Amino acid sequence: MNFGGPSSYYELFEIGKMASSREIHEAYLRLKAAYSNDSLALYSLISPQERESALQEVEEAYAVLSDENKRSAYDLSLERELLAAPIDTPLDASVVSIDRVPPMEFGANEDLLIPPALDDSGFFRQGDASYRPAPDRTPTPPPRPVPLGPQSTAPDLKQLVAEEIEWRGALLKKIRELQGVSVEDLCAATKLSKTYLNAIETEDFSRLPAAVFVRGFVVQICKVLKLPHERAAAAYMARCYQARKDA
Amino acid sequence: MEGYVDRSHSHPNFDHADSSAHCEPFELDLHPPSRRIRQIWAVGGGKGGVGKSLIASSLAISISQAGRRVVAVDLDLGGANLHTTLGLDLPRATLSDFLTSRAASIESCLLPTDINGLQVISGAQDSVSAANISDSEKVRLMRSLISLDTDYLILDLGAGTASHTMDFFLASDIPIVTLLPEPTSIENAYRFIRTAYYRHLACSRRIGEEAKALVRLAMDGKNSAGINTPSDLFREVSRRYPEAGIQLKKEIERFQPKVLVNQARTQNDIDIGTAVKTVCKRYFGIEVDYLGFLEHDNAVWQAVRRKRPVALEFPKSRLVLTLNSLAQKIMRAQHPAEPTIGAPFSTMTRAE
């Protein structure tokens, strides 16, 4: 799936992450030819504006991938996004990744730990009166646990999440505040700058980087706030793409 | 109602009575337990004269030379000439006879050829209306074809984007789009892919009705909602129904046509296949498989003039060797143990 919004420059160039500089250059030439003004393959399908836009993306990607330093920085940011990305394939039952498993809950008996329950929509339940964050069992569990807010807000929040379809930045902010998570806490947990977090919450897309990063940011925020990150990111990014297209 | 229990292998486009996007189940399974056919290959392209029949017949000969049983079917109901490319005279029994029930069964329309293991079912010859078959005829025909006792079924599709052409294309295991490096051919190939793409989505069982309503809207290029491209469609579905957007994405990724560039004369012509693949990914969000290219070869018209299959008349020509390697590549992609085709593969890279 591409649709003018590839998940990475490597996907745009249809090369692997270990591609040599020669492979990158060849892919660049191939794409330049495909989107050149006299390319027969565009005939009747791609408008001149779309062609320009595609070429711009190709140039932007090549500027990064052809520069060793920029490429290294980009690879690092990509790895961070991949760590936060939703997992489409069924999980291997034998592999338990710490960032996939919410903390166990304490039952009435303080010595008995209860696995977190799922609600009707398949999300982990967080509003139970019995819920208390489990003690940290690993030396460095990513992402950093964020303290949850007052219990009284939980039912409202659950309903809000279940019914939400647009996932606007303002809503993310509202949920963050309902959970009692400060901007500083969220920035620390997601490693995002305050500027980017603020731009996401205010949907100031002009202050945000390339779409591939924005999607990763939204996913990370949703994961920390325990929101359905796949749904939320899809809806949020649809608006982001549209806004940039309109601009 | 005739049919099979397991619907997991059935193709939805053969499951509906209405050729529009509204799908009513017909309960036709394309992979019934009794099926002996290993693979169905369909050669389409949207435009006439791009070499569909020649490629279909040559691939059929290549497969039969590998020792497999093949039935080549001429589904160009309005302009059948697959039999000519195989060096056969006007056939006695054709699909017209089957469709009008003059032929007792599809087996009675099978014509033997000089090539061991290859049989042909010729397209309609004598019925003016045969070019437009009804949905029930389409289903009856497909049901009969998949019941044939053969290893490979090669479908030579007609020009244009008629619904039955699209459905045979979508029902195949190897859907091939043939194009020439010419604007008219490119335009028709994209029209063909676009029609198949939307039909694939509109008739999918894995997509909910809300999303399908938007797919049907998108099929009208001048719709008032402004959904003019597949990416508009995906964006709109994802915005309104995020869960349906995920399903739509998966269904889009299941549509993987293969492109074959015919009559290539220059490196630019060869590169068109790669560019089409790139452009299709951007526009449709699909992975097109660029099968390779066939060089322009004078052997073709000489063989056609002689009413002889080019694969038999010029077996050592670069074109025939390339077609052999192409057939081999496709066969082995699914069944690695498939036997080799007689001729040496000195030009393997041409079909890469």
XYZ file of C-alpha atoms in Angstrom:
599
model
C 0.000 0.000 0.000
C 1.450 3.333 -0.987
C -1.186 5.883 -2.053
C 1.367 8.636 -2.123
C 2.063 8.168 1.555
C 4.679 5.417 1.881
C 5.550 4.339 5.391
C 9.239 5.035 4.755
C 11.659 6.352 2.183
C 12.836 2.777 1.718
C 9.323 1.696 0.805
C 9.060 4.602 -1.607
C 12.300 3.485 -3.252
C 11.281 -0.181 -3.027
C 14.610 -1.141 -1.501
C 15.679 -2.777 1.732
C 17.059 -0.879 4.707
C 20.497 -2.324 4.063
C 20.531 -1.052 0.472
C 23.878 0.171 -0.808
C 24.375 3.698 -2.064
C 24.431 2.308 -5.575
C 21.065 0.612 -5.098
C 19.666 3.847 -3.711
C 20.934 5.761 -6.693
C 19.515 3.237 -9.147
C 16.126 3.347 -7.420
C 16.253 7.136 -7.547
C 16.921 7.124 -11.292
C 14.144 4.578 -11.843
C 11.616 6.697 -9.954
C 12.777 9.880 -11.658
C 12.199 8.188 -14.999
C 8.789 6.863 -13.951
C 7.635 10.358 -12.969
C 9.417 12.269 -15.717
C 7.387 14.626 -17.846
C 7.416 12.316 -20.859
C 6.836 9.060 -18.982
C 4.355 6.944 -20.919
C 3.439 5.043 -17.772
C 1.697 8.123 -16.361
C -0.593 8.492 -19.324
C -4.277 8.835 -18.421
C -3.685 8.005 -14.749
C -1.516 10.600 -13.015
C -2.235 14.336 -13.224
C 0.593 16.869 -13.670
C 0.099 18.029 -10.066
C 0.361 14.483 -8.755
C 3.439 13.951 -10.865
C 5.060 17.033 -9.362
C 4.147 15.913 -5.880
C 5.574 12.443 -6.493
C 8.804 13.878 -7.844
C 9.099 16.125 -4.805
C 8.777 13.119 -2.511
C 11.415 11.265 -4.495
C 13.817 14.197 -4.215
C 13.109 14.566 -0.492
C 13.781 10.880 0.082
C 16.941 10.906 -2.006
C 18.279 13.940 -0.145
C 18.096 11.905 3.057
C 19.106 8.463 1.833
C 22.050 9.675 -0.206
C 23.546 11.542 2.765
C 25.188 9.191 5.263
C 24.547 11.340 8.322
C 20.957 12.156 7.425
C 20.321 8.514 6.609
C 21.653 7.346 9.979
C 19.442 9.817 11.826
C 16.484 8.783 9.701
C 17.120 5.085 10.365
C 17.145 5.753 14.090
C 13.840 7.589 13.982
C 12.393 4.820 11.815
C 13.397 2.200 14.341
C 11.622 4.134 17.044
C 8.507 4.284 14.947
C 8.649 0.578 14.159
C 8.870 -0.218 17.852
C 5.699 1.753 18.397
C 3.880 0.516 15.298
C 0.812 -1.701 15.623
C 1.364 -5.373 15.048
C -0.869 -6.702 12.285
C 0.256 -10.299 12.366
C -0.929 -12.684 15.068
C 1.447 -12.702 17.998
C 3.634 -15.691 18.597
C 2.325 -17.098 21.876
C 5.819 -18.075 22.913
C 7.069 -14.501 22.678
C 6.020 -12.093 25.370
C 7.157 -8.611 24.591
C 7.067 -6.238 27.512
C 5.436 -3.429 25.585
C 2.559 -5.686 24.501
C 1.540 -6.740 27.997
C -0.237 -4.319 30.329
C 0.580 -4.577 34.020
C -1.137 -7.256 36.054
C -3.833 -6.087 38.445
C -4.175 -6.711 42.172
C -7.263 -8.630 43.279
C -8.961 -8.461 46.672
C -6.148 -10.575 47.961
C -3.103 -8.373 47.650
C -0.920 -11.399 46.975
C -2.913 -12.508 43.953
C -2.180 -10.868 40.647
C -4.957 -10.904 38.046
C -4.309 -10.540 34.326
C -5.818 -7.338 32.943
C -9.344 -7.820 31.669
C -10.597 -6.890 28.225
C -13.735 -4.904 27.710
C -16.318 -5.608 24.982
C -14.338 -3.816 22.338
C -11.200 -5.738 23.092
C -9.384 -2.945 24.944
C -7.741 -3.440 28.271
C -10.006 -2.226 31.033
C -8.553 0.526 33.153
C -11.474 1.929 35.066
C -11.965 -0.947 37.509
C -11.970 0.071 41.128
C -9.541 -2.729 41.793
C -7.033 -1.442 39.309
C -3.654 -0.466 40.627
C -0.496 -0.315 38.629
C 1.591 -3.400 39.175
C 5.047 -3.122 40.616
C 7.702 -2.730 37.994
C 9.163 -6.200 37.338
C 11.693 -5.296 34.700
C 14.719 -3.075 34.939
C 13.757 -0.765 32.067
C 10.262 -1.401 30.764
C 9.496 0.725 27.705
C 7.388 2.784 27.482
C 7.584 4.473 30.863
C 4.363 3.926 32.887
C 2.224 7.026 33.105
C 0.147 7.587 36.246
C -3.558 7.280 35.669
C -5.943 10.000 36.703
C -8.929 9.975 39.077
C -11.035 6.816 38.892
C -14.258 8.809 38.542
C -13.384 9.859 35.011
C -12.962 6.301 33.746
C -16.557 5.463 32.667
C -16.806 8.711 30.686
C -13.486 8.024 29.083
C -14.430 4.476 28.155
C -17.584 5.673 26.422
C -15.686 8.447 24.707
C -13.144 5.983 23.328
C -15.751 3.448 22.222
C -17.760 6.002 20.259
C -14.956 8.074 18.819
C -14.299 8.009 15.060
C -12.467 11.235 14.271
C -9.646 11.179 16.832
C -8.893 14.853 16.631
C -5.878 16.325 18.380
C -8.160 18.160 20.773
C -9.648 14.846 21.855
C -6.225 13.358 22.492
C -5.518 16.347 24.683
C -8.825 15.937 26.524
C -8.157 12.245 27.167
C -4.652 13.029 28.354
C -6.023 15.568 30.789
C -8.812 13.240 31.948
C -6.169 10.660 32.746
C -4.206 13.267 34.662
C -1.203 12.959 32.386
C 0.798 16.143 32.082
C 2.498 17.299 28.904
C 5.853 16.673 30.574
C 4.901 13.104 31.547
C 3.683 12.294 28.063
C 6.764 13.821 26.461
C 8.971 11.786 28.780
C 7.091 8.569 28.029
C 7.037 9.052 24.263
C 10.360 10.892 23.882
C 8.479 13.557 21.931
C 9.318 17.229 22.133
C 6.726 19.558 23.640
C 6.562 21.408 20.343
C 5.532 18.297 18.450
C 3.087 17.189 21.120
C 1.483 20.608 21.098
C 1.334 20.605 17.289
C -0.354 17.190 17.323
C -2.922 18.264 19.886
C -3.679 21.492 18.041
C -3.433 19.794 14.636
C -0.947 22.355 13.446
C 0.295 20.091 10.668
C 2.636 22.729 9.275
C 4.802 22.389 12.384
C 5.029 18.625 12.115
C 7.586 16.587 10.149
C 6.937 14.072 7.348
C 3.830 11.905 7.602
C 5.828 8.818 8.440
C 6.979 10.473 11.678
C 3.604 11.969 12.550
C 1.957 8.585 12.365
C 4.585 7.157 14.685
C 4.050 10.014 17.160
C 0.275 9.488 17.234
C 0.718 5.746 17.725
C 3.111 6.324 20.617
C 0.792 8.814 22.286
C -2.157 6.430 21.941
C -0.157 3.548 23.346
C 0.802 5.498 26.423
C -2.794 6.696 26.883
C -4.027 3.118 26.248
C -6.131 4.102 23.250
C -6.866 2.013 20.129
C -3.822 3.301 18.292
C -4.580 1.665 14.942
C -8.001 3.280 14.624
C -6.857 6.588 16.047
C -3.753 6.882 13.865
C -5.690 5.982 10.705
C -8.299 8.663 11.339
C -5.769 11.269 12.454
C -3.478 10.655 9.471
C -6.365 10.858 7.016
C -6.880 14.450 8.201
C -3.186 15.160 8.139
C -2.857 13.960 4.523
C -5.931 15.953 3.495
C -4.700 19.123 5.175
C -1.320 18.849 3.474
C -2.938 18.090 0.146
C -5.167 21.151 0.494
C -2.190 23.274 1.484
C -29.146 -24.740 -5.329
C -26.065 -26.282 -6.800
C -22.815 -25.541 -5.055
C -20.231 -26.447 -2.530
C -19.980 -26.125 1.180
C -16.573 -24.539 1.482
C -16.846 -20.900 0.437
C -13.352 -19.965 1.465
C -11.978 -20.571 -2.020
C -14.896 -19.269 -4.007
C -14.643 -16.068 -5.934
C -17.354 -13.581 -5.099
C -17.687 -12.373 -8.669
C -18.959 -15.782 -9.585
C -21.277 -15.665 -6.607
C -23.703 -13.050 -7.700
C -26.559 -12.969 -10.091
C -26.346 -9.289 -10.852
C -23.431 -7.990 -12.863
C -23.628 -4.696 -11.004
C -21.787 -4.241 -7.764
C -24.638 -5.768 -5.746
C -23.659 -9.347 -5.054
C -26.181 -12.105 -4.621
C -24.684 -15.494 -3.735
C -24.538 -18.077 -6.481
C -22.613 -20.566 -4.385
C -19.917 -21.349 -6.908
C -16.644 -22.612 -5.515
C -13.642 -22.183 -7.784
C -11.659 -24.726 -5.791
C -14.034 -27.643 -5.205
C -12.427 -30.813 -3.837
C -12.968 -32.469 -7.203
C -10.958 -29.826 -9.066
C -7.980 -31.261 -10.932
C -6.797 -28.000 -12.452
C -3.594 -26.785 -10.856
C -3.832 -23.219 -12.040
C -5.963 -20.926 -14.152
C -4.058 -18.274 -16.099
C -5.956 -15.391 -17.700
C -4.449 -13.179 -20.398
C -6.216 -9.823 -20.683
C -5.286 -6.268 -21.443
C -8.271 -4.166 -22.360
C -7.191 -3.354 -25.897
C -7.459 -5.423 -29.044
C -4.332 -6.236 -31.011
C -1.880 -6.246 -28.116
C -1.048 -9.913 -28.560
C -3.323 -11.574 -26.009
C -4.219 -14.555 -28.189
C -0.669 -15.081 -29.365
C 0.663 -14.956 -25.823
C -2.105 -17.208 -24.485
C -1.541 -19.815 -27.197
C 2.240 -19.675 -26.826
C 2.065 -20.067 -23.047
C -0.332 -22.984 -23.512
C 2.120 -24.655 -25.895
C 5.019 -24.021 -23.498
C 3.174 -25.668 -20.627
C 2.124 -28.644 -22.733
C 5.757 -29.060 -23.843
C 6.625 -29.393 -20.156
C 4.437 -32.495 -20.129
C 1.358 -30.954 -18.555
C -2.188 -31.179 -19.868
C -3.542 -27.817 -20.940
C -6.868 -26.489 -22.156
C -6.719 -23.089 -23.846
C -10.085 -21.325 -23.847
C -10.966 -18.488 -26.172
C -13.145 -16.161 -24.101
C -12.998 -13.392 -26.666
C -16.603 -14.142 -27.487
C -16.983 -11.294 -29.942
C -13.744 -11.803 -31.857
C -12.475 -15.307 -31.328
C -9.254 -16.264 -33.104
C -7.257 -18.300 -30.616
C -7.765 -21.329 -32.856
C -6.033 -19.496 -35.713
C -2.955 -18.717 -33.629
C -2.795 -22.441 -32.865
C -3.018 -23.372 -36.543
C -6.519 -24.828 -36.403
C -9.236 -24.418 -39.002
C -12.646 -23.036 -38.151
C -13.753 -25.328 -35.358
C -16.817 -27.509 -35.506
C -17.963 -26.949 -31.927
C -17.471 -23.657 -30.091
C -18.570 -21.884 -26.946
C -21.645 -20.721 -28.892
C -22.803 -24.311 -28.943
C -22.218 -24.653 -25.249
C -23.941 -21.379 -24.383
C -26.973 -22.196 -26.525
C -27.020 -25.758 -25.154
C -26.506 -27.252 -28.621
C -23.435 -28.910 -27.159
C -24.271 -31.443 -24.485
C -21.273 -30.535 -22.355
C -18.129 -28.418 -22.326
C -16.122 -31.568 -23.043
C -17.832 -31.873 -26.404
C -16.362 -28.477 -27.357
C -12.779 -29.619 -26.714
C -10.694 -29.640 -29.884
C -7.510 -31.671 -30.146
C -4.352 -30.003 -31.496
C -1.119 -31.265 -33.014
C 0.599 -30.518 -29.736
C 0.617 -33.361 -27.263
C -1.421 -32.509 -24.159
C -2.995 -29.340 -25.558
C -6.685 -28.971 -26.275
C -8.630 -25.884 -27.261
C -12.112 -24.561 -26.673
C -12.845 -22.030 -29.337
C -14.773 -18.834 -28.787
C -18.217 -18.098 -30.109
C -18.449 -18.085 -33.890
C -21.997 -17.924 -35.010
C -24.027 -16.049 -32.456
C -24.345 -12.299 -32.710
C -25.391 -12.006 -29.084
C -22.756 -14.380 -27.751
C -20.357 -11.514 -27.045
C -22.609 -10.473 -24.173
C -23.356 -13.453 -22.027
C -25.730 -13.346 -19.095
C -24.585 -13.849 -15.531
C -26.168 -17.272 -15.317
C -24.379 -18.294 -18.540
C -21.136 -16.938 -17.141
C -21.474 -19.009 -13.988
C -22.478 -22.138 -15.927
C -19.471 -21.690 -18.190
C -17.024 -21.211 -15.317
C -18.453 -24.116 -13.390
C -18.001 -26.329 -16.445
C -14.474 -25.084 -17.131
C -13.217 -25.806 -13.622
C -14.665 -29.301 -13.828
C -12.423 -30.154 -16.799
C -9.892 -32.909 -16.314
C -6.703 -30.977 -17.106
C -3.682 -29.492 -15.328
C -3.769 -25.907 -16.587
C -6.513 -23.705 -17.950
C -5.368 -20.775 -20.094
C -8.038 -18.130 -20.673
C -7.664 -15.795 -23.628
C -9.824 -12.814 -22.645
C -11.498 -10.424 -25.006
C -10.764 -6.732 -25.387
C -12.726 -4.222 -23.345
C -13.942 -4.269 -19.768
C -17.169 -6.268 -19.959
C -18.214 -7.639 -16.588
C -17.746 -11.264 -17.599
C -14.227 -10.472 -18.865
C -13.406 -8.877 -15.522
C -14.832 -11.818 -13.611
C -12.839 -14.432 -15.504
C -9.754 -12.278 -14.985
C -10.385 -11.970 -11.237
C -11.191 -15.660 -10.877
C -7.844 -16.722 -12.309
C -4.804 -17.656 -10.246
C -2.452 -15.810 -12.619
C -4.149 -12.633 -13.948
C -1.946 -11.202 -16.704
C -2.395 -7.727 -18.204
C -0.752 -7.419 -21.602
C 0.230 -4.008 -22.881
C 2.203 -2.425 -25.657
C 4.522 0.548 -25.107
C 1.989 2.876 -26.749
C -0.316 5.505 -25.202
C -3.498 3.839 -26.447
C -2.518 0.505 -24.998
C -1.367 2.025 -21.690
C -4.642 3.919 -21.406
C -6.708 0.792 -22.000
C -4.539 -1.294 -19.687
C -5.098 1.193 -16.867
C -8.832 1.236 -17.622
C -8.796 -2.552 -17.469
C -6.906 -2.593 -14.153
C -9.117 0.130 -12.676
C -12.317 -1.715 -13.608
C -11.010 -5.004 -12.246
C -9.783 -3.237 -9.094
C -13.144 -1.686 -8.253
C -15.023 -4.846 -9.175
C -12.744 -6.843 -6.905
C -13.545 -4.487 -4.022
C -17.236 -4.030 -4.768
C -17.850 -7.779 -4.751
C -15.571 -8.662 -1.858
C -17.139 -10.535 1.012
C -14.546 -9.207 3.419
C -15.645 -5.579 3.117
C -18.689 -4.235 4.931
C -21.674 -2.707 3.172
C -20.838 0.855 4.327
C -17.451 0.696 2.651
C -18.900 -1.007 -0.424
C -21.343 1.861 -0.828
C -18.345 4.194 -1.078
C -16.623 1.810 -3.514
C -19.689 1.920 -5.749
C -19.644 5.696 -5.486
C -15.990 5.769 -6.524
C -16.776 3.645 -9.587
C -18.615 6.664 -10.947
C -15.689 8.927 -11.755
C -17.932 12.006 -11.651
C -19.546 11.340 -8.296
C -20.565 14.312 -6.196
C -18.622 13.169 -3.126
C -15.324 13.950 -4.844
C -14.013 10.382 -4.506
C -12.112 10.333 -7.755
C -9.178 8.060 -7.074
C -8.506 4.909 -5.053
C -6.599 6.973 -2.502
C -9.660 9.266 -2.127
C -11.710 6.144 -1.533
C -9.310 4.725 1.032
C -9.091 8.045 2.845
C -12.855 8.485 2.935
C -13.532 4.938 4.134
C -10.824 5.265 6.803
C -12.197 8.598 7.936
C -15.779 7.424 8.229
C -15.194 3.824 9.300
C -11.632 3.305 10.552
C -12.110 -0.457 11.045
C -13.485 -0.821 7.522
C -10.457 1.115 6.303
C -8.191 -1.605 7.644
C -10.238 -4.286 5.889
C -10.234 -2.263 2.686
C -6.460 -1.992 2.829
C -6.093 -5.748 3.169
C -8.479 -6.365 0.303
C -6.655 -3.890 -1.928
C -3.408 -5.705 -1.203
C -4.972 -8.988 -2.322
C -5.418 -7.634 -5.836
C -2.111 -8.356 -7.543
C -2.314 -8.330 -11.334
C 0.740 -9.203 -13.401
C 1.939 -7.023 -16.252
C 3.590 -8.209 -19.445
C 5.007 -5.703 -21.933
C 4.754 -6.936 -25.495
C 6.577 -5.772 -28.638
C 9.379 -3.982 -26.787
C 11.883 -2.379 -29.142
C 13.999 -0.167 -26.880
C 15.215 0.005 -23.290
C 12.585 2.687 -22.669
C 9.904 0.232 -23.773
C 11.258 -2.358 -21.348
C 11.341 0.180 -18.508
C 7.666 0.966 -19.000
C 6.789 -2.188 -17.093
C 8.781 -1.009 -14.087
C 7.248 2.447 -14.310
C 3.732 0.991 -14.543
C 4.452 -1.021 -11.409
C 5.606 2.124 -9.580
C 2.672 4.204 -10.766
C 0.126 1.492 -9.886
C 1.503 1.327 -6.367
C 1.053 5.043 -5.949
C -2.317 5.348 -7.644
C -4.041 2.063 -6.749
C -2.000 1.079 -3.690
C -1.362 -2.343 -5.239
C 1.687 -4.481 -5.896
C 1.798 -5.189 -9.600
C 4.072 -8.036 -10.569
C 6.093 -7.103 -13.660
C 6.441 -10.471 -15.358
C 8.782 -9.256 -18.062
C 8.842 -8.135 -21.658
C 8.618 -9.733 -25.070
C 10.759 -8.257 -27.813
C 9.200 -7.208 -31.070
C 9.859 -10.123 -33.396
C 9.135 -10.497 -37.093
C 8.649 -14.203 -36.474
C 5.150 -13.394 -35.232
C 3.640 -12.000 -38.395
C 5.377 -14.608 -40.506
C 3.849 -17.366 -38.382
C 0.419 -15.702 -38.368
C 0.471 -15.391 -42.164
C 1.214 -19.090 -42.374
C -1.524 -19.820 -39.838
C 0.988 -21.668 -37.728
C 1.744 -21.270 -34.017
C 4.875 -19.156 -33.649
C 6.086 -21.539 -30.938
C 6.150 -24.382 -33.472
C 7.185 -22.409 -36.535
C 10.111 -20.606 -34.872
C 10.905 -22.628 -31.745
C 14.433 -21.174 -31.442
C 13.417 -17.546 -31.838
C 14.172 -15.215 -28.936
C 10.458 -14.560 -28.545
C 9.568 -18.225 -28.118
C 12.498 -18.850 -25.772
C 11.386 -15.909 -23.671
C 7.817 -17.165 -23.563
C 9.080 -20.594 -22.521
C 11.079 -19.141 -19.669
C 8.135 -16.993 -18.656
C 5.816 -20.011 -18.536
C 8.430 -21.921 -16.582
C 8.862 -19.100 -14.109
C 5.138 -18.849 -13.404
C 4.685 -22.623 -13.112
C 7.580 -23.004 -10.722
C 6.544 -20.055 -8.600
C 3.577 -22.108 -7.437
C 4.921 -25.626 -7.955
C 8.735 -25.667 -7.679
C 8.877 -29.304 -8.814
C 7.351 -28.579 -12.218
C 9.315 -30.168 -15.085
C 11.443 -28.036 -17.357
C 10.309 -26.995 -20.790
C 12.269 -28.594 -23.613
C 14.079 -25.597 -25.078
C 17.193 -24.187 -23.369
C 16.621 -21.029 -21.319
C 19.331 -18.850 -22.672
C 17.150 -15.769 -22.327
C 15.814 -16.304 -18.836
C 16.566 -12.772 -17.800
C 14.236 -11.320 -20.390
C 11.203 -12.469 -18.533
C 12.479 -11.401 -15.122
